[in-house]
Structures are given as structure tokens and as C-alpha cells.
Amino acid sequence: MATKSETPAPVTAIDGKAPAAAAKATPAVVDAPQSVILGPVLRKKELIDQVVKRSGIKKKDAKPVVESLLSVLGEALADNRELVLPPFGKVKVRREKQMPNGRVMVVKVRQAGGSESGPSDTMPDAAE
């Protein structure tokens, strides 16, 4: 008859033996998140210039459109809306924090896979 002081040994496997993998487990090194190397900053003036170059429209016509677009995008982010704007990508607000001088948002941008380089800076020829 068993007494209260006797406790059975813990069984870790079906057959009552310790698993072999547990005895030989070795720690694995997990890669840390890769830091992103920042390129040059794209400012609104350069964005307008690129739109003019790619579209062929006049700067005076492109500037109000680009400024309106940026305003609409800013309002959508302020409303915590998800943006799905191909080929730009899909943008989700992950976290936000109110600061004395404004709001800081952490966003996730997912762009479609494919080539490493973006579209070319030149317009395609009509003859192609």
C-alpha cells in the first residue's frame, strides 16, 4: 500500500522513457530583425517633379493634384483607415501615440512582390 510521502516519477513519454530529443536539444540562434538602410528623403517638391516627368503634364496642373492627394491620404491615416493603393501598396496603422507636437503612427506597408526596382522614370514609347 502506498503512503502519502511516495509520489510517482513524472512520465514524459508514452513508453515511460525520457524523449531522446529533450536530452540532446541544443539552443538555436534566431536571426534578429534586419535594420532598414534609409535612402534619400523624398520631399513634396521632388514628388511633384517626378509626377510631371512621368505624366508629361505641366507642373502648374500637377501640383494641386499631388497636394490634394497627399491631403486625402493624410486624412485617411488620421481616421485609422487601411489604404489599399496599388502599385503603392497596402498600408495599415499598427500603433499610434499622441505627442505634444502631433501624432506618431507606426504603419505597416506591404507592397506586391516582383522586381527589386520600381517602375522606370521614363514614359513607355507609343511605338512599342
PDB file of N, CA, C and O in Angstrom, residues 8-88:
ATOM      1  N   PRO A   8       4.832   9.190  -7.518  1.00  0.00           N
ATOM      2  CA  PRO A   8       5.413   8.535  -8.704  1.00  0.00           C
ATOM      3  C   PRO A   8       6.263   9.534  -9.490  1.00  0.00           C
ATOM      4  O   PRO A   8       6.013  10.728  -9.477  1.00  0.00           O
ATOM      5  N   ALA A   9       7.267   9.034 -10.170  1.00  0.00           N
ATOM      6  CA  ALA A   9       8.136   9.871 -11.003  1.00  0.00           C
ATOM      7  C   ALA A   9       7.336  10.353 -12.209  1.00  0.00           C
ATOM      8  O   ALA A   9       6.513   9.609 -12.736  1.00  0.00           O
ATOM      9  N   PRO A  10       7.552  11.601 -12.633  1.00  0.00           N
ATOM     10  CA  PRO A  10       6.805  12.100 -13.799  1.00  0.00           C
ATOM     11  C   PRO A  10       7.167  11.330 -15.065  1.00  0.00           C
ATOM     12  O   PRO A  10       8.323  11.014 -15.297  1.00  0.00           O
ATOM     13  N   VAL A  11       6.181  11.009 -15.823  1.00  0.00           N
ATOM     14  CA  VAL A  11       6.374  10.291 -17.076  1.00  0.00           C
ATOM     15  C   VAL A  11       6.338  11.322 -18.194  1.00  0.00           C
ATOM     16  O   VAL A  11       5.388  12.089 -18.306  1.00  0.00           O
ATOM     17  N   THR A  12       7.378  11.360 -19.039  1.00  0.00           N
ATOM     18  CA  THR A  12       7.448  12.354 -20.098  1.00  0.00           C
ATOM     19  C   THR A  12       7.207  11.772 -21.470  1.00  0.00           C
ATOM     20  O   THR A  12       7.111  12.498 -22.430  1.00  0.00           O
ATOM     21  N   ALA A  13       7.128  10.499 -21.592  1.00  0.00           N
ATOM     22  CA  ALA A  13       6.884   9.881 -22.891  1.00  0.00           C
ATOM     23  C   ALA A  13       5.896   8.742 -22.708  1.00  0.00           C
ATOM     24  O   ALA A  13       5.648   8.283 -21.599  1.00  0.00           O
ATOM     25  N   ILE A  14       5.363   8.275 -23.803  1.00  0.00           N
ATOM     26  CA  ILE A  14       4.348   7.228 -23.756  1.00  0.00           C
ATOM     27  C   ILE A  14       4.915   5.947 -23.159  1.00  0.00           C
ATOM     28  O   ILE A  14       4.276   5.298 -22.362  1.00  0.00           O
ATOM     29  N   ASP A  15       6.142   5.609 -23.505  1.00  0.00           N
ATOM     30  CA  ASP A  15       6.711   4.355 -23.030  1.00  0.00           C
ATOM     31  C   ASP A  15       7.391   4.499 -21.667  1.00  0.00           C
ATOM     32  O   ASP A  15       7.991   3.562 -21.180  1.00  0.00           O
ATOM     33  N   GLY A  16       7.312   5.685 -21.047  1.00  0.00           N
ATOM     34  CA  GLY A  16       7.887   5.867 -19.729  1.00  0.00           C
ATOM     35  C   GLY A  16       9.331   6.306 -19.744  1.00  0.00           C
ATOM     36  O   GLY A  16       9.929   6.515 -18.707  1.00  0.00           O
ATOM     37  N   LYS A  17       9.929   6.442 -20.903  1.00  0.00           N
ATOM     38  CA  LYS A  17      11.317   6.877 -21.013  1.00  0.00           C
ATOM     39  C   LYS A  17      11.363   8.344 -21.425  1.00  0.00           C
ATOM     40  O   LYS A  17      10.459   8.831 -22.088  1.00  0.00           O
ATOM     41  N   ALA A  18      12.425   9.009 -21.068  1.00  0.00           N
ATOM     42  CA  ALA A  18      12.588  10.414 -21.458  1.00  0.00           C
ATOM     43  C   ALA A  18      12.825  10.492 -22.958  1.00  0.00           C
ATOM     44  O   ALA A  18      13.548   9.665 -23.521  1.00  0.00           O
ATOM     45  N   PRO A  19      12.215  11.466 -23.642  1.00  0.00           N
ATOM     46  CA  PRO A  19      12.445  11.580 -25.094  1.00  0.00           C
ATOM     47  C   PRO A  19      13.904  11.893 -25.400  1.00  0.00           C
ATOM     48  O   PRO A  19      14.558  12.650 -24.697  1.00  0.00           O
ATOM     49  N   ALA A  20      14.406  11.296 -26.466  1.00  0.00           N
ATOM     50  CA  ALA A  20      15.803  11.483 -26.850  1.00  0.00           C
ATOM     51  C   ALA A  20      16.068  12.919 -27.283  1.00  0.00           C
ATOM     52  O   ALA A  20      17.140  13.459 -27.053  1.00  0.00           O
ATOM     53  N   ALA A  21      15.089  13.562 -27.899  1.00  0.00           N
ATOM     54  CA  ALA A  21      15.283  14.930 -28.375  1.00  0.00           C
ATOM     55  C   ALA A  21      15.499  15.887 -27.210  1.00  0.00           C
ATOM     56  O   ALA A  21      16.250  16.837 -27.315  1.00  0.00           O
ATOM     57  N   ALA A  22      14.855  15.636 -26.092  1.00  0.00           N
ATOM     58  CA  ALA A  22      15.000  16.523 -24.940  1.00  0.00           C
ATOM     59  C   ALA A  22      16.410  16.424 -24.368  1.00  0.00           C
ATOM     60  O   ALA A  22      16.958  17.404 -23.902  1.00  0.00           O
ATOM     61  N   ALA A  23      16.990  15.250 -24.403  1.00  0.00           N
ATOM     62  CA  ALA A  23      18.319  15.069 -23.861  1.00  0.00           C
ATOM     63  C   ALA A  23      19.381  15.702 -24.755  1.00  0.00           C
ATOM     64  O   ALA A  23      20.426  16.120 -24.280  1.00  0.00           O
ATOM     65  N   LYS A  24      19.122  15.791 -26.059  1.00  0.00           N
ATOM     66  CA  LYS A  24      20.119  16.290 -26.996  1.00  0.00           C
ATOM     67  C   LYS A  24      19.764  17.660 -27.564  1.00  0.00           C
ATOM     68  O   LYS A  24      20.334  18.072 -28.561  1.00  0.00           O
ATOM     69  N   ALA A  25      18.812  18.356 -26.965  1.00  0.00           N
ATOM     70  CA  ALA A  25      18.383  19.658 -27.505  1.00  0.00           C
ATOM     71  C   ALA A  25      19.511  20.676 -27.369  1.00  0.00           C
ATOM     72  O   ALA A  25      20.197  20.742 -26.359  1.00  0.00           O
ATOM     73  N   THR A  26      19.698  21.428 -28.427  1.00  0.00           N
ATOM     74  CA  THR A  26      20.697  22.498 -28.403  1.00  0.00           C
ATOM     75  C   THR A  26      20.002  23.813 -28.739  1.00  0.00           C
ATOM     76  O   THR A  26      19.075  23.840 -29.543  1.00  0.00           O
ATOM     77  N   PRO A  27      20.444  24.875 -28.124  1.00  0.00           N
ATOM     78  CA  PRO A  27      19.802  26.163 -28.419  1.00  0.00           C
ATOM     79  C   PRO A  27      20.084  26.598 -29.856  1.00  0.00           C
ATOM     80  O   PRO A  27      21.155  26.329 -30.405  1.00  0.00           O
ATOM     81  N   ALA A  28      19.102  27.243 -30.446  1.00  0.00           N
ATOM     82  CA  ALA A  28      19.250  27.724 -31.816  1.00  0.00           C
ATOM     83  C   ALA A  28      19.271  29.253 -31.800  1.00  0.00           C
ATOM     84  O   ALA A  28      18.526  29.884 -31.058  1.00  0.00           O
ATOM     85  N   VAL A  29      20.115  29.829 -32.611  1.00  0.00           N
ATOM     86  CA  VAL A  29      20.202  31.275 -32.719  1.00  0.00           C
ATOM     87  C   VAL A  29      19.136  31.741 -33.700  1.00  0.00           C
ATOM     88  O   VAL A  29      19.027  31.239 -34.813  1.00  0.00           O
ATOM     89  N   VAL A  30      18.330  32.691 -33.267  1.00  0.00           N
ATOM     90  CA  VAL A  30      17.274  33.243 -34.111  1.00  0.00           C
ATOM     91  C   VAL A  30      17.771  34.572 -34.670  1.00  0.00           C
ATOM     92  O   VAL A  30      18.313  35.394 -33.942  1.00  0.00           O
ATOM     93  N   ASP A  31      17.607  34.758 -35.971  1.00  0.00           N
ATOM     94  CA  ASP A  31      18.053  36.000 -36.585  1.00  0.00           C
ATOM     95  C   ASP A  31      17.244  37.166 -36.046  1.00  0.00           C
ATOM     96  O   ASP A  31      16.021  37.098 -35.946  1.00  0.00           O
ATOM     97  N   ALA A  32      17.942  38.235 -35.720  1.00  0.00           N
ATOM     98  CA  ALA A  32      17.277  39.454 -35.258  1.00  0.00           C
ATOM     99  C   ALA A  32      16.682  40.173 -36.460  1.00  0.00           C
ATOM    100  O   ALA A  32      17.100  39.956 -37.602  1.00  0.00           O
ATOM    101  N   PRO A  33      15.691  41.026 -36.236  1.00  0.00           N
ATOM    102  CA  PRO A  33      15.124  41.785 -37.360  1.00  0.00           C
ATOM    103  C   PRO A  33      16.222  42.592 -38.061  1.00  0.00           C
ATOM    104  O   PRO A  33      17.101  43.150 -37.413  1.00  0.00           O
ATOM    105  N   GLN A  34      16.151  42.603 -39.362  1.00  0.00           N
ATOM    106  CA  GLN A  34      17.145  43.319 -40.150  1.00  0.00           C
ATOM    107  C   GLN A  34      16.813  44.802 -40.167  1.00  0.00           C
ATOM    108  O   GLN A  34      15.672  45.188 -40.377  1.00  0.00           O
ATOM    109  N   SER A  35      17.801  45.638 -39.948  1.00  0.00           N
ATOM    110  CA  SER A  35      17.560  47.070 -39.990  1.00  0.00           C
ATOM    111  C   SER A  35      17.440  47.521 -41.444  1.00  0.00           C
ATOM    112  O   SER A  35      18.022  46.939 -42.351  1.00  0.00           O
ATOM    113  N   VAL A  36      16.644  48.548 -41.646  1.00  0.00           N
ATOM    114  CA  VAL A  36      16.417  49.070 -42.983  1.00  0.00           C
ATOM    115  C   VAL A  36      17.389  50.214 -43.217  1.00  0.00           C
ATOM    116  O   VAL A  36      17.508  51.117 -42.395  1.00  0.00           O
ATOM    117  N   ILE A  37      18.097  50.151 -44.320  1.00  0.00           N
ATOM    118  CA  ILE A  37      19.019  51.221 -44.667  1.00  0.00           C
ATOM    119  C   ILE A  37      18.219  52.290 -45.391  1.00  0.00           C
ATOM    120  O   ILE A  37      17.606  52.031 -46.419  1.00  0.00           O
ATOM    121  N   LEU A  38      18.208  53.461 -44.809  1.00  0.00           N
ATOM    122  CA  LEU A  38      17.402  54.538 -45.366  1.00  0.00           C
ATOM    123  C   LEU A  38      18.095  55.181 -46.560  1.00  0.00           C
ATOM    124  O   LEU A  38      19.292  55.446 -46.523  1.00  0.00           O
ATOM    125  N   GLY A  39      17.330  55.432 -47.589  1.00  0.00           N
ATOM    126  CA  GLY A  39      17.834  56.140 -48.762  1.00  0.00           C
ATOM    127  C   GLY A  39      17.567  57.626 -48.608  1.00  0.00           C
ATOM    128  O   GLY A  39      17.197  58.105 -47.542  1.00  0.00           O
ATOM    129  N   PRO A  40      17.722  58.360 -49.682  1.00  0.00           N
ATOM    130  CA  PRO A  40      17.462  59.793 -49.610  1.00  0.00           C
ATOM    131  C   PRO A  40      15.981  60.074 -49.372  1.00  0.00           C
ATOM    132  O   PRO A  40      15.117  59.279 -49.730  1.00  0.00           O
ATOM    133  N   VAL A  41      15.704  61.211 -48.762  1.00  0.00           N
ATOM    134  CA  VAL A  41      14.333  61.608 -48.432  1.00  0.00           C
ATOM    135  C   VAL A  41      13.636  62.113 -49.689  1.00  0.00           C
ATOM    136  O   VAL A  41      14.217  62.851 -50.481  1.00  0.00           O
ATOM    137  N   LEU A  42      12.385  61.707 -49.875  1.00  0.00           N
ATOM    138  CA  LEU A  42      11.569  62.210 -50.977  1.00  0.00           C
ATOM    139  C   LEU A  42      10.685  63.314 -50.420  1.00  0.00           C
ATOM    140  O   LEU A  42       9.820  63.058 -49.591  1.00  0.00           O
ATOM    141  N   ARG A  43      10.897  64.513 -50.851  1.00  0.00           N
ATOM    142  CA  ARG A  43      10.112  65.669 -50.402  1.00  0.00           C
ATOM    143  C   ARG A  43       9.019  65.972 -51.427  1.00  0.00           C
ATOM    144  O   ARG A  43       9.030  65.464 -52.544  1.00  0.00           O
ATOM    145  N   LYS A  44       8.066  66.800 -51.025  1.00  0.00           N
ATOM    146  CA  LYS A  44       6.925  67.097 -51.879  1.00  0.00           C
ATOM    147  C   LYS A  44       7.359  67.716 -53.205  1.00  0.00           C
ATOM    148  O   LYS A  44       6.821  67.356 -54.263  1.00  0.00           O
ATOM    149  N   LYS A  45       8.332  68.598 -53.194  1.00  0.00           N
ATOM    150  CA  LYS A  45       8.796  69.235 -54.426  1.00  0.00           C
ATOM    151  C   LYS A  45       9.318  68.194 -55.411  1.00  0.00           C
ATOM    152  O   LYS A  45       8.974  68.212 -56.599  1.00  0.00           O
ATOM    153  N   GLU A  46      10.122  67.266 -54.922  1.00  0.00           N
ATOM    154  CA  GLU A  46      10.654  66.214 -55.797  1.00  0.00           C
ATOM    155  C   GLU A  46       9.537  65.285 -56.274  1.00  0.00           C
ATOM    156  O   GLU A  46       9.554  64.837 -57.425  1.00  0.00           O
ATOM    157  N   LEU A  47       8.574  64.996 -55.408  1.00  0.00           N
ATOM    158  CA  LEU A  47       7.441  64.165 -55.799  1.00  0.00           C
ATOM    159  C   LEU A  47       6.675  64.817 -56.946  1.00  0.00           C
ATOM    160  O   LEU A  47       6.364  64.167 -57.947  1.00  0.00           O
ATOM    161  N   ILE A  48       6.420  66.105 -56.833  1.00  0.00           N
ATOM    162  CA  ILE A  48       5.720  66.824 -57.905  1.00  0.00           C
ATOM    163  C   ILE A  48       6.536  66.789 -59.189  1.00  0.00           C
ATOM    164  O   ILE A  48       6.000  66.544 -60.274  1.00  0.00           O
ATOM    165  N   ASP A  49       7.848  66.999 -59.083  1.00  0.00           N
ATOM    166  CA  ASP A  49       8.720  66.950 -60.262  1.00  0.00           C
ATOM    167  C   ASP A  49       8.679  65.572 -60.930  1.00  0.00           C
ATOM    168  O   ASP A  49       8.648  65.473 -62.163  1.00  0.00           O
ATOM    169  N   GLN A  50       8.676  64.503 -60.129  1.00  0.00           N
ATOM    170  CA  GLN A  50       8.616  63.142 -60.693  1.00  0.00           C
ATOM    171  C   GLN A  50       7.271  62.883 -61.378  1.00  0.00           C
ATOM    172  O   GLN A  50       7.221  62.247 -62.426  1.00  0.00           O
ATOM    173  N   VAL A  51       6.193  63.386 -60.777  1.00  0.00           N
ATOM    174  CA  VAL A  51       4.869  63.222 -61.390  1.00  0.00           C
ATOM    175  C   VAL A  51       4.824  63.947 -62.726  1.00  0.00           C
ATOM    176  O   VAL A  51       4.310  63.426 -63.723  1.00  0.00           O
ATOM    177  N   VAL A  52       5.378  65.166 -62.775  1.00  0.00           N
ATOM    178  CA  VAL A  52       5.427  65.934 -64.024  1.00  0.00           C
ATOM    179  C   VAL A  52       6.230  65.177 -65.068  1.00  0.00           C
ATOM    180  O   VAL A  52       5.819  65.047 -66.228  1.00  0.00           O
ATOM    181  N   LYS A  53       7.372  64.633 -64.654  1.00  0.00           N
ATOM    182  CA  LYS A  53       8.251  63.910 -65.585  1.00  0.00           C
ATOM    183  C   LYS A  53       7.578  62.659 -66.142  1.00  0.00           C
ATOM    184  O   LYS A  53       7.642  62.386 -67.343  1.00  0.00           O
ATOM    185  N   ARG A  54       6.917  61.891 -65.276  1.00  0.00           N
ATOM    186  CA  ARG A  54       6.297  60.643 -65.726  1.00  0.00           C
ATOM    187  C   ARG A  54       5.011  60.855 -66.513  1.00  0.00           C
ATOM    188  O   ARG A  54       4.702  60.101 -67.414  1.00  0.00           O
ATOM    189  N   SER A  55       4.233  61.855 -66.123  1.00  0.00           N
ATOM    190  CA  SER A  55       2.926  62.027 -66.755  1.00  0.00           C
ATOM    191  C   SER A  55       2.965  62.931 -67.979  1.00  0.00           C
ATOM    192  O   SER A  55       2.095  62.840 -68.832  1.00  0.00           O
ATOM    193  N   GLY A  56       3.943  63.832 -68.026  1.00  0.00           N
ATOM    194  CA  GLY A  56       4.028  64.751 -69.143  1.00  0.00           C
ATOM    195  C   GLY A  56       3.111  65.963 -69.019  1.00  0.00           C
ATOM    196  O   GLY A  56       3.032  66.766 -69.934  1.00  0.00           O
ATOM    197  N   ILE A  57       2.411  66.103 -67.895  1.00  0.00           N
ATOM    198  CA  ILE A  57       1.556  67.277 -67.719  1.00  0.00           C
ATOM    199  C   ILE A  57       2.371  68.428 -67.150  1.00  0.00           C
ATOM    200  O   ILE A  57       3.491  68.237 -66.675  1.00  0.00           O
ATOM    201  N   LYS A  58       1.807  69.619 -67.194  1.00  0.00           N
ATOM    202  CA  LYS A  58       2.511  70.794 -66.705  1.00  0.00           C
ATOM    203  C   LYS A  58       2.537  70.800 -65.179  1.00  0.00           C
ATOM    204  O   LYS A  58       1.619  70.314 -64.528  1.00  0.00           O
ATOM    205  N   LYS A  59       3.603  71.417 -64.644  1.00  0.00           N
ATOM    206  CA  LYS A  59       3.775  71.468 -63.202  1.00  0.00           C
ATOM    207  C   LYS A  59       2.612  72.188 -62.531  1.00  0.00           C
ATOM    208  O   LYS A  59       2.147  71.782 -61.467  1.00  0.00           O
ATOM    209  N   LYS A  60       2.109  73.242 -63.156  1.00  0.00           N
ATOM    210  CA  LYS A  60       1.009  74.007 -62.553  1.00  0.00           C
ATOM    211  C   LYS A  60      -0.269  73.165 -62.472  1.00  0.00           C
ATOM    212  O   LYS A  60      -1.127  73.423 -61.646  1.00  0.00           O
ATOM    213  N   ASP A  61      -0.387  72.148 -63.338  1.00  0.00           N
ATOM    214  CA  ASP A  61      -1.534  71.249 -63.285  1.00  0.00           C
ATOM    215  C   ASP A  61      -1.317  70.105 -62.287  1.00  0.00           C
ATOM    216  O   ASP A  61      -2.259  69.633 -61.651  1.00  0.00           O
ATOM    217  N   ALA A  62      -0.085  69.659 -62.173  1.00  0.00           N
ATOM    218  CA  ALA A  62       0.220  68.519 -61.311  1.00  0.00           C
ATOM    219  C   ALA A  62       0.247  68.902 -59.832  1.00  0.00           C
ATOM    220  O   ALA A  62      -0.182  68.114 -58.981  1.00  0.00           O
ATOM    221  N   LYS A  63       0.732  70.088 -59.516  1.00  0.00           N
ATOM    222  CA  LYS A  63       0.916  70.474 -58.116  1.00  0.00           C
ATOM    223  C   LYS A  63      -0.375  70.413 -57.302  1.00  0.00           C
ATOM    224  O   LYS A  63      -0.385  69.796 -56.226  1.00  0.00           O
ATOM    225  N   PRO A  64      -1.505  71.006 -57.744  1.00  0.00           N
ATOM    226  CA  PRO A  64      -2.712  70.908 -56.917  1.00  0.00           C
ATOM    227  C   PRO A  64      -3.242  69.477 -56.778  1.00  0.00           C
ATOM    228  O   PRO A  64      -3.797  69.112 -55.737  1.00  0.00           O
ATOM    229  N   VAL A  65      -3.028  68.656 -57.792  1.00  0.00           N
ATOM    230  CA  VAL A  65      -3.474  67.263 -57.718  1.00  0.00           C
ATOM    231  C   VAL A  65      -2.657  66.499 -56.686  1.00  0.00           C
ATOM    232  O   VAL A  65      -3.206  65.774 -55.850  1.00  0.00           O
ATOM    233  N   VAL A  66      -1.337  66.659 -56.725  1.00  0.00           N
ATOM    234  CA  VAL A  66      -0.465  65.968 -55.762  1.00  0.00           C
ATOM    235  C   VAL A  66      -0.768  66.447 -54.347  1.00  0.00           C
ATOM    236  O   VAL A  66      -0.871  65.642 -53.412  1.00  0.00           O
ATOM    237  N   GLU A  67      -0.943  67.744 -54.161  1.00  0.00           N
ATOM    238  CA  GLU A  67      -1.238  68.274 -52.828  1.00  0.00           C
ATOM    239  C   GLU A  67      -2.589  67.763 -52.319  1.00  0.00           C
ATOM    240  O   GLU A  67      -2.723  67.432 -51.137  1.00  0.00           O
ATOM    241  N   SER A  68      -3.581  67.685 -53.187  1.00  0.00           N
ATOM    242  CA  SER A  68      -4.879  67.140 -52.787  1.00  0.00           C
ATOM    243  C   SER A  68      -4.773  65.667 -52.429  1.00  0.00           C
ATOM    244  O   SER A  68      -5.377  65.208 -51.454  1.00  0.00           O
ATOM    245  N   LEU A  69      -4.009  64.919 -53.216  1.00  0.00           N
ATOM    246  CA  LEU A  69      -3.806  63.504 -52.944  1.00  0.00           C
ATOM    247  C   LEU A  69      -3.147  63.301 -51.583  1.00  0.00           C
ATOM    248  O   LEU A  69      -3.593  62.468 -50.787  1.00  0.00           O
ATOM    249  N   LEU A  70      -2.121  64.073 -51.292  1.00  0.00           N
ATOM    250  CA  LEU A  70      -1.437  63.950 -50.003  1.00  0.00           C
ATOM    251  C   LEU A  70      -2.381  64.305 -48.852  1.00  0.00           C
ATOM    252  O   LEU A  70      -2.347  63.675 -47.784  1.00  0.00           O
ATOM    253  N   SER A  71      -3.225  65.284 -49.058  1.00  0.00           N
ATOM    254  CA  SER A  71      -4.191  65.680 -48.043  1.00  0.00           C
ATOM    255  C   SER A  71      -5.192  64.555 -47.774  1.00  0.00           C
ATOM    256  O   SER A  71      -5.483  64.221 -46.615  1.00  0.00           O
ATOM    257  N   VAL A  72      -5.701  63.954 -48.832  1.00  0.00           N
ATOM    258  CA  VAL A  72      -6.662  62.846 -48.682  1.00  0.00           C
ATOM    259  C   VAL A  72      -6.000  61.659 -47.982  1.00  0.00           C
ATOM    260  O   VAL A  72      -6.591  61.041 -47.084  1.00  0.00           O
ATOM    261  N   LEU A  73      -4.765  61.322 -48.354  1.00  0.00           N
ATOM    262  CA  LEU A  73      -4.051  60.216 -47.712  1.00  0.00           C
ATOM    263  C   LEU A  73      -3.820  60.507 -46.231  1.00  0.00           C
ATOM    264  O   LEU A  73      -3.985  59.622 -45.374  1.00  0.00           O
ATOM    265  N   GLY A  74      -3.430  61.748 -45.911  1.00  0.00           N
ATOM    266  CA  GLY A  74      -3.214  62.129 -44.516  1.00  0.00           C
ATOM    267  C   GLY A  74      -4.483  62.016 -43.695  1.00  0.00           C
ATOM    268  O   GLY A  74      -4.468  61.532 -42.552  1.00  0.00           O
ATOM    269  N   GLU A  75      -5.610  62.443 -44.255  1.00  0.00           N
ATOM    270  CA  GLU A  75      -6.896  62.341 -43.557  1.00  0.00           C
ATOM    271  C   GLU A  75      -7.298  60.880 -43.353  1.00  0.00           C
ATOM    272  O   GLU A  75      -7.818  60.517 -42.288  1.00  0.00           O
ATOM    273  N   ALA A  76      -7.055  60.054 -44.348  1.00  0.00           N
ATOM    274  CA  ALA A  76      -7.389  58.626 -44.226  1.00  0.00           C
ATOM    275  C   ALA A  76      -6.557  57.971 -43.123  1.00  0.00           C
ATOM    276  O   ALA A  76      -7.073  57.181 -42.325  1.00  0.00           O
ATOM    277  N   LEU A  77      -5.267  58.293 -43.054  1.00  0.00           N
ATOM    278  CA  LEU A  77      -4.425  57.753 -41.983  1.00  0.00           C
ATOM    279  C   LEU A  77      -4.867  58.285 -40.631  1.00  0.00           C
ATOM    280  O   LEU A  77      -4.855  57.561 -39.634  1.00  0.00           O
ATOM    281  N   ALA A  78      -5.257  59.559 -40.569  1.00  0.00           N
ATOM    282  CA  ALA A  78      -5.734  60.143 -39.313  1.00  0.00           C
ATOM    283  C   ALA A  78      -6.992  59.441 -38.826  1.00  0.00           C
ATOM    284  O   ALA A  78      -7.224  59.332 -37.620  1.00  0.00           O
ATOM    285  N   ASP A  79      -7.816  58.939 -39.750  1.00  0.00           N
ATOM    286  CA  ASP A  79      -9.034  58.203 -39.403  1.00  0.00           C
ATOM    287  C   ASP A  79      -8.769  56.714 -39.183  1.00  0.00           C
ATOM    288  O   ASP A  79      -9.710  55.928 -39.063  1.00  0.00           O
ATOM    289  N   ASN A  80      -7.498  56.325 -39.156  1.00  0.00           N
ATOM    290  CA  ASN A  80      -7.081  54.919 -38.986  1.00  0.00           C
ATOM    291  C   ASN A  80      -7.668  54.006 -40.052  1.00  0.00           C
ATOM    292  O   ASN A  80      -8.002  52.854 -39.791  1.00  0.00           O
ATOM    293  N   ARG A  81      -7.785  54.515 -41.255  1.00  0.00           N
ATOM    294  CA  ARG A  81      -8.288  53.702 -42.358  1.00  0.00           C
ATOM    295  C   ARG A  81      -7.141  52.920 -42.974  1.00  0.00           C
ATOM    296  O   ARG A  81      -6.009  53.397 -43.038  1.00  0.00           O
ATOM    297  N   GLU A  82      -7.446  51.734 -43.457  1.00  0.00           N
ATOM    298  CA  GLU A  82      -6.473  50.933 -44.193  1.00  0.00           C
ATOM    299  C   GLU A  82      -6.468  51.438 -45.625  1.00  0.00           C
ATOM    300  O   GLU A  82      -7.514  51.684 -46.217  1.00  0.00           O
ATOM    301  N   LEU A  83      -5.286  51.619 -46.175  1.00  0.00           N
ATOM    302  CA  LEU A  83      -5.150  52.095 -47.549  1.00  0.00           C
ATOM    303  C   LEU A  83      -4.754  50.920 -48.431  1.00  0.00           C
ATOM    304  O   LEU A  83      -3.795  50.213 -48.129  1.00  0.00           O
ATOM    305  N   VAL A  84      -5.466  50.718 -49.506  1.00  0.00           N
ATOM    306  CA  VAL A  84      -5.124  49.693 -50.493  1.00  0.00           C
ATOM    307  C   VAL A  84      -4.998  50.434 -51.814  1.00  0.00           C
ATOM    308  O   VAL A  84      -5.989  50.729 -52.480  1.00  0.00           O
ATOM    309  N   LEU A  85      -3.746  50.758 -52.172  1.00  0.00           N
ATOM    310  CA  LEU A  85      -3.474  51.631 -53.307  1.00  0.00           C
ATOM    311  C   LEU A  85      -2.400  51.045 -54.215  1.00  0.00           C
ATOM    312  O   LEU A  85      -1.241  51.453 -54.164  1.00  0.00           O
ATOM    313  N   PRO A  86      -2.758  50.077 -55.053  1.00  0.00           N
ATOM    314  CA  PRO A  86      -1.754  49.556 -55.972  1.00  0.00           C
ATOM    315  C   PRO A  86      -1.351  50.629 -56.968  1.00  0.00           C
ATOM    316  O   PRO A  86      -2.187  51.432 -57.339  1.00  0.00           O
ATOM    317  N   PRO A  87      -0.151  50.730 -57.381  1.00  0.00           N
ATOM    318  CA  PRO A  87       1.007  49.895 -57.050  1.00  0.00           C
ATOM    319  C   PRO A  87       1.746  50.362 -55.805  1.00  0.00           C
ATOM    320  O   PRO A  87       2.755  49.781 -55.435  1.00  0.00           O
ATOM    321  N   PHE A  88       1.260  51.408 -55.131  1.00  0.00           N
ATOM    322  CA  PHE A  88       1.915  51.889 -53.905  1.00  0.00           C
ATOM    323  C   PHE A  88       1.968  50.792 -52.863  1.00  0.00           C
ATOM    324  O   PHE A  88       3.000  50.551 -52.254  1.00  0.00           O
TER     325      PHE A  88
END
